[in-house]
Amino acid sequence: MPEPAGKEKRKRVNVRRPDVMKVVTEEVEAHYRSSIVEKIKTHGGSLTLGNTTIRLAQQFGFCYGVERAIDLAYAARKVFPEQRIFLIGEIIHNPEVNRQLADMGIVSLPWKQLSADYDDLTEDDVVIVPAFGAPTHFMEKIASLGCYVVDTTCGDVMKVWRRVRTYAKEGMTSIIHGKAGHEETQATASRALGDDGTGHYVVVLTLDDTDFLCRYIREGGDREAFFARFENALSPGFDPDQHLHRVGVANQTTMLKSETEEIQRRVKKAVITRDGDDANFIVFDTICGATQERQDALFEMLKKPMDLMLVVGGYNSSNTSHLVEIAEQELPTFFIRNASCLRDLEEVIHYDLHKKSEVTSGYPAAILGDGPVTVGITAGASCPNNLIEDTIFKIFAMRGIDEAAVRAA
């Protein structure tokens, strides 16, 4: 769905020219492709050398939306070789990919608020909109400056925008399952205000948040406690006594599928308890297909015995963190940025979701012994295959098997 008209001065650019994309495809493959990962996939998703087995999830790594965003960013530099190119925040949540763009001279702009950096943009500059999209006031600012715009917003994200705009048009409040401070959720929340800015939203992160909200839907309650609970997660002028009458549920596309579905169920039940029917409740399936596929593939993978799970990706990646949450319920799991986090057989550097910080831990005893070991590896939609390859090599090296043997297998 196109952005609303109005101050439409920005120049949308189609950089997907055949001549450009041929070169871009070669560059992207050189940076991120892995022959080892592809070989393992063709052999049933596992590789055993000696008494060490690496098992890959059936679905992991770059999704179509991420691939498209990266391709468009690379193409932008080809089409505009001499011009300044800026990116709103990060193209995706992966340090390796964002470093590559920085090396190409693509400058990251602040994304949490419109800073003075945006005032310095000119009509000759190129602005890349990331895969998460950007809030409407960012887009309006860029439009007023007349910049060239390369929009890489994922189609699944725009599908959510269409839903929340529909809610606003019909006078319904959007209940958004997501992280209030996440780029995608901020972009979605801005669309939930509707084209005239009179719509409303509330962002819920957890089932506890949902239960609090549902109690208010059913019974009303303490307004001050409500505002304290959802501080920075509400639309301007939100009134819980008015704006929870007619509600629709949407979500940040990278959230845990089962949790979004449970939120939908609980909100619907609360509305029915209050009203006697669900006439004031609506929901559409806005869960990203790639996110769902990666979660489902991990659940299937966990049915097989493994000693250790490694989840590779950027620590600020929402869809990757949910893979960690799933795996750690079943076996020792480490969330690592890349292979450098596997320092040696004594310790691993990883991100602890509960402590919200990077920590150093020891491995499970099985990894340190001489017996058979099976290590599972998966990754979120923003992790390139070359980082998976590096991790595979490192695991085998720690078990005394060199890179040449892995390549020859």
XYZ file of C-alpha atoms in Angstrom:
409
model
C 0.000 0.000 0.000
C 1.543 3.357 -0.930
C 2.368 5.960 1.665
C -0.221 8.722 2.012
C 0.082 11.575 -0.432
C 0.607 15.132 0.777
C 4.096 16.532 0.981
C 5.127 14.115 -1.768
C 8.420 15.504 -3.033
C 10.671 12.518 -2.461
C 11.819 10.707 -5.556
C 11.236 6.959 -5.353
C 13.871 5.137 -7.382
C 13.769 1.684 -8.954
C 17.359 0.484 -8.737
C 16.577 -3.073 -9.824
C 17.927 -2.658 -13.350
C 19.023 -5.940 -14.999
C 22.574 -4.710 -15.600
C 22.886 -3.514 -12.011
C 21.360 -6.607 -10.415
C 23.725 -8.944 -12.272
C 26.700 -7.252 -10.626
C 24.912 -6.967 -7.285
C 24.055 -10.680 -7.229
C 27.712 -11.569 -7.791
C 28.851 -9.247 -4.993
C 26.249 -10.397 -2.497
C 27.060 -14.042 -3.179
C 30.769 -13.351 -2.759
C 30.140 -11.707 0.608
C 27.536 -14.014 2.103
C 27.263 -17.315 0.207
C 28.592 -20.579 1.672
C 29.377 -23.667 -0.386
C 29.717 -25.689 2.825
C 26.224 -24.786 4.034
C 24.771 -25.569 0.619
C 26.548 -28.935 0.555
C 25.255 -29.885 4.003
C 21.717 -28.894 3.000
C 21.879 -31.197 -0.026
C 22.987 -34.060 2.238
C 19.991 -34.003 4.542
C 21.106 -31.128 6.765
C 23.848 -32.904 8.719
C 27.552 -33.624 8.437
C 29.468 -36.180 10.501
C 33.247 -36.318 10.630
C 34.772 -38.745 13.102
C 32.604 -38.604 16.221
C 31.389 -35.034 15.634
C 28.079 -34.263 13.930
C 26.833 -30.854 12.847
C 23.091 -30.622 12.266
C 21.442 -27.652 10.534
C 17.787 -26.648 10.784
C 15.815 -27.176 7.577
C 15.047 -23.450 7.427
C 17.382 -20.741 8.721
C 19.226 -17.628 7.668
C 18.322 -14.993 5.104
C 14.662 -14.762 4.133
C 13.405 -13.223 0.897
C 12.684 -9.850 2.530
C 16.214 -9.616 3.929
C 17.804 -10.694 0.652
C 15.751 -8.091 -1.194
C 16.738 -5.329 1.259
C 20.431 -6.144 0.928
C 20.212 -6.368 -2.868
C 18.524 -2.962 -3.043
C 21.112 -1.359 -0.761
C 23.970 -2.721 -2.869
C 22.150 -1.657 -6.034
C 21.699 1.872 -4.674
C 25.459 2.307 -4.510
C 25.801 1.059 -8.102
C 23.115 3.409 -9.429
C 24.399 6.373 -7.395
C 28.184 5.851 -7.348
C 29.078 9.465 -6.573
C 26.185 10.637 -4.412
C 25.823 10.579 -0.663
C 23.762 7.600 0.477
C 22.155 7.378 3.910
C 20.332 4.598 5.699
C 17.685 5.054 8.386
C 19.213 3.004 11.219
C 20.310 -0.493 10.153
C 19.245 -2.319 6.994
C 18.698 -5.479 9.103
C 19.849 -6.599 12.547
C 23.180 -8.138 11.628
C 26.533 -6.440 12.366
C 28.343 -8.131 9.454
C 25.841 -6.923 6.855
C 25.713 -3.396 8.267
C 29.526 -3.267 8.323
C 29.614 -4.166 4.631
C 27.248 -1.295 3.833
C 29.329 1.109 5.912
C 32.419 0.019 3.955
C 30.508 0.978 0.789
C 30.103 4.513 2.115
C 26.468 4.140 3.173
C 26.006 6.265 6.294
C 23.627 5.191 9.060
C 21.267 7.881 10.381
C 19.655 7.841 13.857
C 16.354 5.952 13.876
C 14.966 6.550 17.371
C 14.184 10.174 16.661
C 14.508 12.756 13.910
C 17.806 14.404 14.721
C 19.560 17.392 13.176
C 21.269 14.942 10.801
C 18.085 14.843 8.740
C 18.062 18.622 8.349
C 21.368 18.356 6.499
C 19.940 16.100 3.760
C 19.488 17.593 0.294
C 17.525 16.685 -2.816
C 20.695 15.170 -4.295
C 21.040 12.678 -1.437
C 19.795 9.083 -1.436
C 17.992 7.678 1.608
C 17.519 3.936 2.060
C 14.517 2.840 4.117
C 15.394 -0.404 5.979
C 13.560 -3.728 5.854
C 11.692 -2.803 9.057
C 10.266 0.323 7.407
C 10.265 3.737 9.079
C 7.651 5.804 10.961
C 5.478 8.108 8.875
C 7.032 11.290 10.292
C 10.444 10.117 9.063
C 9.015 9.512 5.606
C 7.303 12.902 5.605
C 10.572 14.601 6.563
C 12.443 12.910 3.730
C 9.624 13.799 1.331
C 9.802 17.465 2.314
C 13.521 17.477 1.472
C 12.999 15.879 -1.943
C 15.588 13.118 -1.431
C 15.902 10.071 -3.650
C 14.348 7.142 -1.756
C 15.205 3.459 -2.055
C 12.525 1.703 -0.008
C 13.448 -1.839 1.099
C 10.511 -2.294 3.502
C 9.519 -5.965 3.718
C 6.194 -6.879 2.136
C 5.105 -8.740 5.281
C 5.634 -5.576 7.316
C 3.539 -3.564 4.880
C 0.807 -6.181 5.194
C 0.624 -5.372 8.916
C 0.482 -1.658 8.103
C -2.534 -2.236 5.894
C -4.290 -4.008 8.759
C -3.678 -1.331 11.392
C -4.688 1.404 8.955
C -7.924 -0.498 8.411
C -8.456 -0.689 12.166
C -7.953 3.070 12.477
C -10.326 3.779 9.595
C -12.990 1.662 11.286
C -12.497 3.325 14.668
C -10.738 0.336 16.245
C -7.696 0.466 18.504
C -4.703 -1.627 17.407
C -3.262 -3.946 20.041
C 0.236 -4.568 18.693
C 2.209 -7.557 19.951
C 5.786 -6.363 19.794
C 8.665 -4.519 21.395
C 7.690 -0.876 21.789
C 11.221 0.328 21.066
C 11.795 -1.837 17.993
C 12.087 -0.114 14.614
C 9.351 -2.197 13.029
C 6.891 -1.707 15.880
C 7.478 2.044 15.868
C 6.815 2.109 12.134
C 3.651 0.042 12.553
C 2.426 2.157 15.467
C 2.700 5.297 13.339
C 0.412 3.702 10.720
C -2.037 2.674 13.459
C -2.741 6.383 13.945
C -4.448 6.304 10.559
C -4.113 8.725 7.690
C -5.732 11.511 9.712
C -3.756 10.839 12.923
C -6.811 10.085 15.057
C -6.287 6.325 15.467
C -5.004 4.624 18.605
C -2.743 1.748 19.625
C -1.277 -0.015 22.637
C 1.825 -2.235 22.422
C 1.960 -5.418 24.519
C 5.152 -7.448 24.845
C 4.333 -10.322 27.197
C 1.410 -12.466 28.245
C 1.510 -10.645 31.597
C 1.003 -7.376 29.710
C -1.862 -9.029 27.857
C -3.536 -10.275 31.039
C -3.313 -6.787 32.557
C -4.867 -5.325 29.408
C -7.582 -7.979 29.327
C -8.574 -7.279 32.930
C -8.996 -3.627 31.996
C -11.076 -4.595 28.958
C -13.346 -6.757 31.118
C -13.576 -4.677 34.295
C -11.946 -1.274 33.864
C -9.455 -0.397 36.556
C -6.753 1.931 37.814
C -5.941 4.411 35.059
C -2.658 5.479 36.648
C -1.537 1.858 36.896
C -2.502 1.368 33.240
C -0.452 4.352 32.086
C 2.501 3.253 34.232
C 2.341 -0.258 32.781
C 2.225 0.886 29.162
C 4.400 3.977 29.371
C 5.932 4.709 25.952
C 3.672 2.027 24.426
C 0.528 4.073 23.801
C -0.733 6.406 21.117
C -0.954 10.126 22.011
C -4.132 10.923 23.942
C -4.883 7.272 24.659
C -7.792 6.811 27.082
C -8.214 3.208 28.271
C -11.826 3.871 29.237
C -12.668 4.892 25.662
C -10.160 3.283 23.351
C -10.414 -0.366 24.439
C -14.037 -0.740 23.385
C -13.350 -1.888 19.793
C -9.967 -3.564 19.287
C -7.971 -5.391 16.639
C -4.765 -7.393 17.163
C -1.677 -7.077 14.982
C 1.960 -7.912 15.605
C 5.588 -7.160 14.973
C 6.247 -9.781 12.294
C 9.236 -11.335 14.072
C 7.496 -12.245 17.320
C 7.007 -15.793 18.558
C 4.081 -17.205 16.583
C 2.554 -19.195 19.437
C 2.656 -16.176 21.750
C 0.951 -13.895 19.226
C -1.778 -16.488 18.756
C -2.253 -16.772 22.527
C -2.542 -12.994 22.818
C -5.208 -13.017 20.125
C -7.111 -15.725 21.998
C -6.972 -13.938 25.360
C -8.024 -10.551 23.987
C -10.928 -12.104 22.091
C -12.055 -13.935 25.251
C -11.916 -10.691 27.266
C -14.072 -8.870 24.710
C -16.617 -11.712 24.654
C -16.746 -11.772 28.462
C -17.456 -8.033 28.506
C -19.850 -7.822 25.552
C -21.307 -11.288 25.176
C -19.960 -11.631 21.628
C -16.872 -10.764 19.570
C -18.413 -8.012 17.404
C -15.896 -5.508 18.821
C -12.868 -7.721 18.139
C -11.049 -8.427 14.887
C -7.807 -10.127 13.946
C -5.918 -10.961 10.757
C -2.982 -13.318 10.368
C 0.030 -10.996 10.143
C 2.714 -13.447 11.281
C 5.671 -13.400 8.886
C 5.914 -16.602 6.849
C 9.716 -16.753 7.099
C 9.649 -16.254 10.872
C 7.087 -19.033 11.189
C 9.095 -21.371 8.946
C 12.252 -20.900 11.007
C 10.433 -21.461 14.280
C 8.652 -24.552 12.932
C 11.940 -25.933 11.562
C 13.561 -25.523 14.971
C 10.707 -27.309 16.741
C 11.138 -30.181 14.270
C 14.908 -30.193 14.757
C 14.527 -30.406 18.537
C 12.773 -33.757 18.187
C 16.190 -35.289 17.463
C 18.842 -35.788 20.184
C 21.559 -33.126 20.317
C 24.128 -32.098 22.913
C 24.269 -28.399 22.168
C 22.438 -25.742 20.145
C 24.075 -22.664 18.663
C 21.864 -19.825 17.442
C 23.820 -17.388 15.272
C 22.823 -13.777 14.654
C 22.750 -10.185 15.827
C 21.927 -9.748 19.495
C 19.297 -7.113 18.663
C 17.514 -9.416 16.211
C 14.002 -10.138 17.465
C 13.334 -13.224 15.342
C 16.720 -14.688 16.337
C 16.100 -14.149 20.049
C 12.836 -16.092 19.776
C 14.732 -19.048 18.317
C 16.947 -18.935 21.401
C 13.884 -18.903 23.656
C 12.543 -22.016 21.923
C 15.807 -23.973 21.969
C 16.888 -23.210 25.527
C 13.768 -24.954 26.831
C 15.150 -28.244 25.500
C 18.943 -28.267 25.675
C 22.018 -26.109 26.389
C 21.772 -23.175 23.949
C 24.177 -20.343 23.162
C 23.254 -17.170 21.257
C 26.419 -16.083 19.433
C 27.203 -13.248 17.003
C 29.673 -15.292 14.985
C 32.353 -17.970 15.229
C 34.734 -15.690 17.154
C 32.476 -16.187 20.175
C 33.613 -19.835 20.315
C 36.945 -19.012 21.862
C 38.168 -22.531 22.657
C 37.021 -25.722 24.331
C 36.908 -23.978 27.680
C 34.538 -21.063 27.112
C 31.976 -19.500 24.816
C 30.960 -15.835 24.680
C 27.225 -15.500 24.182
C 24.236 -13.259 24.787
C 22.099 -14.115 27.815
C 18.504 -13.114 27.065
C 17.599 -13.109 30.743
C 20.499 -10.951 31.893
C 20.271 -8.887 28.689
C 24.047 -8.864 28.381
C 26.925 -10.742 26.831
C 28.404 -13.335 29.176
C 31.093 -16.013 29.153
C 30.208 -19.619 29.976
C 31.643 -23.104 29.850
C 30.408 -25.793 27.483
C 28.354 -28.869 28.386
C 30.575 -31.728 29.502
C 29.895 -33.744 26.334
C 31.649 -31.151 24.166
C 34.821 -31.421 26.225
C 35.081 -35.222 26.101
C 36.217 -37.651 23.415
C 32.850 -39.269 22.834
C 30.303 -38.634 20.083
C 28.855 -35.122 20.012
C 26.005 -33.603 18.003
C 25.800 -29.820 17.673
C 22.736 -28.150 16.215
C 22.962 -24.802 14.429
C 20.227 -22.419 13.382
C 19.996 -18.715 12.654
C 17.468 -15.949 12.303
C 16.301 -14.380 9.060
C 19.032 -11.719 9.181
C 22.062 -14.028 9.422
C 24.130 -14.723 6.269
C 25.356 -18.226 5.433
C 29.026 -17.251 5.572
C 28.690 -16.768 9.340
C 27.137 -20.230 9.622
C 30.044 -21.645 7.628
C 32.583 -20.030 9.948
C 30.750 -21.544 12.917
C 30.804 -25.004 11.335
C 34.542 -24.775 10.730
C 35.147 -23.592 14.309
C 33.166 -26.428 15.897
C 35.020 -29.047 13.886
C 38.380 -27.369 14.607
C 37.654 -27.447 18.337
C 37.104 -31.192 17.956
C 40.403 -31.674 16.102
C 39.102 -31.675 12.504
C 40.622 -29.077 10.195
C 38.947 -26.984 7.484
C 40.430 -29.012 4.640
C 38.769 -32.177 5.944
C 35.422 -30.391 6.212
C 35.674 -29.091 2.655
C 36.648 -32.523 1.352
C 33.778 -34.334 3.085
